[in-house]
Amino acid sequence: EAGVAQSPRYKIIEKRQSVAFWCNPISGHATLYWYQQILGQGPKLLIQFQNNGVVDDSQLPKDRFSAERLKGVDSTLKIQPAKLEDSAVYLCASSLVRGGGRPNNEQFFGPGTRLTVL
Amino acid sequence: QQQVKQSPQSLIVQKGGISIINCAYENTAFDYFPWYQQFPGKGPALLIAIRPDVSEKKEGRFTISFNKSAKQFSLHIMDSQPGDSATYFCAASRDSGGSNYKLTFGKGTLLTVNP
């Protein structure tokens, strides 16, 4: 079974530029998550989709970050304009259904995109 | 506000030794406590998880001990191996009562197992 795919793996941009990340979840997984992992910290949830609808985006900086999951499959996360503090690894995860404790709800993470903002 | 506090930040053990990582949480509504393992350049992967209705869960060399009254839980790795060298994250979530479910992670522990 193929895992969660993310691209690009690495990205270096100047501050105030725009950047987009792509995620393709495991086939059949209804729930998709985007996390931000700053160096030396644990992942922080930015946004959660259930199919193509947003379930939770309370920690997404909406003035500069946006995400979409058209057709309920793959997803893109965009930052416009980027700031120095956006330097982090952006992780995408997916699960069969929403929730992490019940059977079949385990979150599977992709390898992440490492963003460096200069 | 850091809702899940993890310690130590880094840990070095010898092969065959016991690795112990501790976490404390604040939100009493949390009812799901997983541990994730992350290797360099990879995303986190679920290692083992526990619910507060039990005080201990063991899977192979990995054991979670849970103390509900103290709001603490820990990961024990028995017979630690060099292949266990990775960053370990504890996490917690409220996974019941119609909540939207959100994993809150600790800051991580970098474990190094020397051969």
Short mmCIF file of C-alpha atoms in Angstrom, two decimals:
data_model
loop_
_atom_site.label_atom_id
_atom_site.label_comp_id
_atom_site.label_asym_id
_atom_site.label_seq_id
_atom_site.Cartn_x
_atom_site.Cartn_y
_atom_site.Cartn_z
CA GLU A 1 0.00 0.00 0.00
CA ALA A 2 1.44 3.38 -1.01
CA GLY A 3 1.92 5.86 1.80
CA VAL A 4 1.15 9.57 2.00
CA ALA A 5 2.99 11.41 -0.76
CA GLN A 6 4.22 14.98 -0.43
CA SER A 7 6.06 17.33 -2.76
CA PRO A 8 8.35 19.07 -2.96
CA ARG A 9 10.57 17.57 -0.27
CA TYR A 10 12.57 20.77 0.14
CA LYS A 11 11.89 24.41 -0.69
CA ILE A 12 13.94 27.55 -0.15
CA ILE A 13 12.32 30.93 -0.73
CA GLU A 14 12.83 34.56 0.14
CA LYS A 15 10.53 36.23 2.67
CA ARG A 16 7.39 37.73 1.16
CA GLN A 17 7.41 35.13 -1.63
CA SER A 18 4.67 32.56 -2.10
CA VAL A 19 4.96 28.79 -1.83
CA ALA A 20 2.66 25.82 -2.24
CA PHE A 21 2.88 22.27 -0.96
CA TRP A 22 1.07 19.26 -2.32
CA CYS A 23 -0.18 16.15 -0.54
CA ASN A 24 -1.72 12.95 -1.86
CA PRO A 25 -3.18 10.86 0.99
CA ILE A 26 -3.48 7.11 1.18
CA SER A 27 -6.18 5.91 -1.18
CA GLY A 28 -9.57 5.80 0.48
CA HIS A 29 -8.63 7.94 3.47
CA ALA A 30 -11.38 10.46 4.11
CA THR A 31 -9.55 12.63 6.62
CA LEU A 32 -6.51 14.73 5.77
CA TYR A 33 -4.41 16.84 8.13
CA TRP A 34 -1.72 19.48 7.62
CA TYR A 35 0.76 19.97 10.45
CA GLN A 36 3.58 22.47 10.98
CA GLN A 37 6.67 21.12 12.75
CA ILE A 38 9.14 23.78 13.81
CA LEU A 39 12.65 22.56 14.60
CA GLY A 40 12.80 21.18 18.14
CA GLN A 41 9.03 21.04 18.57
CA GLY A 42 6.25 18.59 18.02
CA PRO A 43 3.87 18.86 15.07
CA LYS A 44 1.10 21.43 15.38
CA LEU A 45 -2.18 20.90 13.54
CA LEU A 46 -2.93 23.65 11.03
CA ILE A 47 -6.03 22.31 9.32
CA GLN A 48 -8.12 19.15 9.14
CA PHE A 49 -10.32 18.10 6.23
CA GLN A 50 -13.07 15.53 6.21
CA ASN A 51 -13.47 14.65 2.53
CA ASN A 52 -13.44 18.11 0.92
CA GLY A 53 -14.83 20.01 3.91
CA VAL A 54 -12.84 21.80 6.62
CA VAL A 55 -13.37 20.33 10.08
CA ASP A 56 -10.86 22.40 12.05
CA ASP A 57 -8.72 25.33 10.96
CA SER A 58 -8.53 27.12 14.30
CA GLN A 59 -4.72 27.19 14.29
CA LEU A 60 -4.27 28.17 10.65
CA PRO A 61 -2.92 31.74 10.22
CA LYS A 62 -5.60 32.67 7.73
CA ASP A 63 -4.07 36.00 6.80
CA ARG A 64 -1.27 34.18 4.98
CA PHE A 65 -2.04 30.46 4.92
CA SER A 66 -4.70 28.76 2.83
CA ALA A 67 -5.49 25.15 2.05
CA GLU A 68 -7.89 23.31 -0.17
CA ARG A 69 -8.87 19.75 -0.86
CA LEU A 70 -10.83 19.82 -4.06
CA LYS A 71 -12.63 16.57 -4.92
CA GLY A 72 -11.77 15.22 -1.47
CA VAL A 73 -8.52 13.55 -2.49
CA ASP A 74 -5.25 15.46 -2.77
CA SER A 75 -4.65 18.77 -1.07
CA THR A 76 -2.53 21.88 -1.37
CA LEU A 77 -1.30 24.20 1.36
CA LYS A 78 -0.23 27.70 0.35
CA ILE A 79 1.66 30.44 2.15
CA GLN A 80 1.43 33.96 0.77
CA PRO A 81 3.47 35.94 1.69
CA ALA A 82 5.99 33.86 3.63
CA LYS A 83 7.68 35.10 6.78
CA LEU A 84 10.94 34.00 8.38
CA GLU A 85 9.03 32.25 11.19
CA ASP A 86 7.31 30.01 8.64
CA SER A 87 10.53 28.01 8.28
CA ALA A 88 9.50 24.52 9.33
CA VAL A 89 8.63 21.05 8.09
CA TYR A 90 5.09 20.83 6.79
CA LEU A 91 3.62 17.39 7.37
CA CYS A 92 0.57 15.92 5.74
CA ALA A 93 -1.25 13.02 7.35
CA SER A 94 -4.34 11.03 6.52
CA SER A 95 -6.63 8.62 8.29
CA LEU A 96 -9.41 6.34 7.17
CA VAL A 97 -11.99 8.21 9.20
CA ARG A 98 -11.91 11.13 11.63
CA GLY A 99 -10.59 10.65 15.13
CA GLY A 100 -7.37 9.01 16.24
CA GLY A 101 -8.28 6.52 18.91
CA ARG A 102 -10.84 4.26 17.38
CA PRO A 103 -9.91 1.37 15.10
CA ASN A 104 -8.96 2.43 11.57
CA ASN A 105 -8.43 6.02 12.72
CA GLU A 106 -4.65 5.93 12.96
CA GLN A 107 -2.99 8.92 11.32
CA PHE A 108 -0.37 8.08 8.70
CA PHE A 109 2.18 10.80 8.06
CA GLY A 110 4.00 11.70 4.88
CA PRO A 111 7.74 12.53 4.83
CA GLY A 112 7.08 16.27 4.97
CA THR A 113 8.27 19.32 3.06
CA ARG A 114 11.13 21.24 4.64
CA LEU A 115 10.62 24.97 4.03
CA THR A 116 13.39 27.49 4.55
CA VAL A 117 12.49 31.17 4.37
CA LEU A 118 15.48 33.49 3.95
CA GLN B 1 -0.02 27.27 26.44
CA GLN B 2 1.84 23.98 26.31
CA GLN B 3 -0.73 21.33 27.13
CA VAL B 4 1.64 18.35 26.93
CA LYS B 5 5.04 18.61 28.59
CA GLN B 6 7.66 16.04 27.63
CA SER B 7 11.00 15.20 29.24
CA PRO B 8 13.86 14.71 28.86
CA GLN B 9 14.71 16.68 25.74
CA SER B 10 17.42 14.16 24.88
CA LEU B 11 18.44 10.77 26.20
CA ILE B 12 21.47 8.56 25.67
CA VAL B 13 21.36 4.90 26.71
CA GLN B 14 23.53 1.88 26.11
CA LYS B 15 22.40 -1.05 24.02
CA GLY B 16 20.32 -3.36 26.16
CA GLY B 17 19.37 -0.65 28.62
CA ILE B 18 15.96 0.79 29.47
CA SER B 19 14.87 4.09 27.92
CA ILE B 20 12.23 6.08 29.82
CA ILE B 21 10.47 9.17 28.47
CA ASN B 22 7.89 11.06 30.51
CA CYS B 23 4.94 13.25 29.62
CA ALA B 24 2.48 15.30 31.64
CA TYR B 25 -0.77 16.79 30.44
CA GLU B 26 -3.10 19.48 31.71
CA ASN B 27 -6.42 18.94 30.00
CA THR B 28 -8.44 16.37 31.95
CA ALA B 29 -10.70 15.92 28.92
CA PHE B 30 -7.91 14.13 27.06
CA ASP B 31 -8.77 10.45 26.62
CA TYR B 32 -6.28 9.14 24.08
CA PHE B 33 -2.51 9.11 24.58
CA PRO B 34 -0.30 7.91 21.69
CA TRP B 35 3.44 7.81 21.28
CA TYR B 36 5.00 8.52 17.88
CA GLN B 37 8.44 7.60 16.60
CA GLN B 38 10.16 9.80 14.03
CA PHE B 39 13.35 9.02 12.12
CA PRO B 40 15.31 11.79 10.37
CA GLY B 41 13.70 12.80 7.09
CA LYS B 42 10.55 10.81 7.82
CA GLY B 43 7.16 11.64 9.18
CA PRO B 44 6.09 10.45 12.65
CA ALA B 45 4.72 6.92 12.90
CA LEU B 46 2.39 5.62 15.58
CA LEU B 47 4.27 3.39 17.99
CA ILE B 48 1.83 2.57 20.78
CA ALA B 49 -1.20 4.22 22.38
CA ILE B 50 -3.24 3.97 25.58
CA ARG B 51 -6.62 5.05 26.92
CA PRO B 52 -7.11 6.10 30.57
CA ASP B 53 -9.19 3.05 31.45
CA VAL B 54 -5.97 1.02 31.81
CA SER B 55 -2.77 1.82 33.68
CA GLU B 56 -0.36 -0.02 31.43
CA LYS B 57 -0.10 -1.29 27.87
CA LYS B 58 2.71 -3.40 26.49
CA GLU B 59 3.61 -4.18 22.90
CA GLY B 60 6.84 -6.08 22.49
CA ARG B 61 9.67 -4.05 24.03
CA PHE B 62 7.51 -0.92 24.33
CA THR B 63 5.33 -0.20 27.37
CA ILE B 64 3.16 2.79 28.25
CA SER B 65 2.52 3.46 31.92
CA PHE B 66 -0.40 5.78 32.67
CA ASN B 67 -1.19 7.60 35.93
CA LYS B 68 -4.56 9.34 35.61
CA SER B 69 -4.51 11.03 39.02
CA ALA B 70 -1.09 12.54 38.37
CA LYS B 71 -1.97 13.31 34.74
CA GLN B 72 1.24 11.66 33.62
CA PHE B 73 2.20 8.90 31.21
CA SER B 74 5.51 7.45 30.18
CA LEU B 75 7.11 5.30 27.51
CA HIS B 76 9.50 2.53 28.52
CA ILE B 77 11.69 0.87 25.90
CA MET B 78 13.18 -2.35 27.22
CA ASP B 79 16.38 -3.84 25.81
CA SER B 80 17.01 -0.65 23.81
CA GLN B 81 18.66 -1.19 20.42
CA PRO B 82 20.63 1.17 18.16
CA GLY B 83 17.74 0.93 15.69
CA ASP B 84 15.52 2.59 18.31
CA SER B 85 17.54 5.79 17.94
CA ALA B 86 14.95 8.35 16.86
CA THR B 87 12.86 11.23 18.14
CA TYR B 88 9.88 10.20 20.23
CA PHE B 89 6.79 12.34 20.68
CA CYS B 90 4.01 11.88 23.16
CA ALA B 91 0.62 13.25 22.25
CA ALA B 92 -2.87 13.57 23.65
CA SER B 93 -6.33 14.20 22.33
CA ARG B 94 -9.96 14.24 23.26
CA ASP B 95 -11.37 11.54 21.10
CA SER B 96 -14.90 11.28 22.41
CA GLY B 97 -18.01 13.35 23.04
CA GLY B 98 -18.35 14.51 19.46
CA SER B 99 -15.13 16.51 19.58
CA ASN B 100 -13.32 17.39 16.39
CA TYR B 101 -10.33 15.43 17.62
CA LYS B 102 -6.96 17.16 17.61
CA LEU B 103 -3.60 15.66 18.54
CA THR B 104 -1.52 17.88 20.84
CA PHE B 105 2.12 16.85 20.71
CA GLY B 106 4.93 17.19 23.22
CA LYS B 107 8.20 18.76 22.09
CA GLY B 108 9.91 15.45 21.53
CA THR B 109 12.80 13.43 22.98
CA LEU B 110 15.86 12.60 20.92
CA LEU B 111 16.89 9.09 21.90
CA THR B 112 20.37 7.81 21.08
CA VAL B 113 21.19 4.17 21.78
CA ASN B 114 24.91 3.50 21.74
CA PRO B 115 26.08 0.07 20.53
#
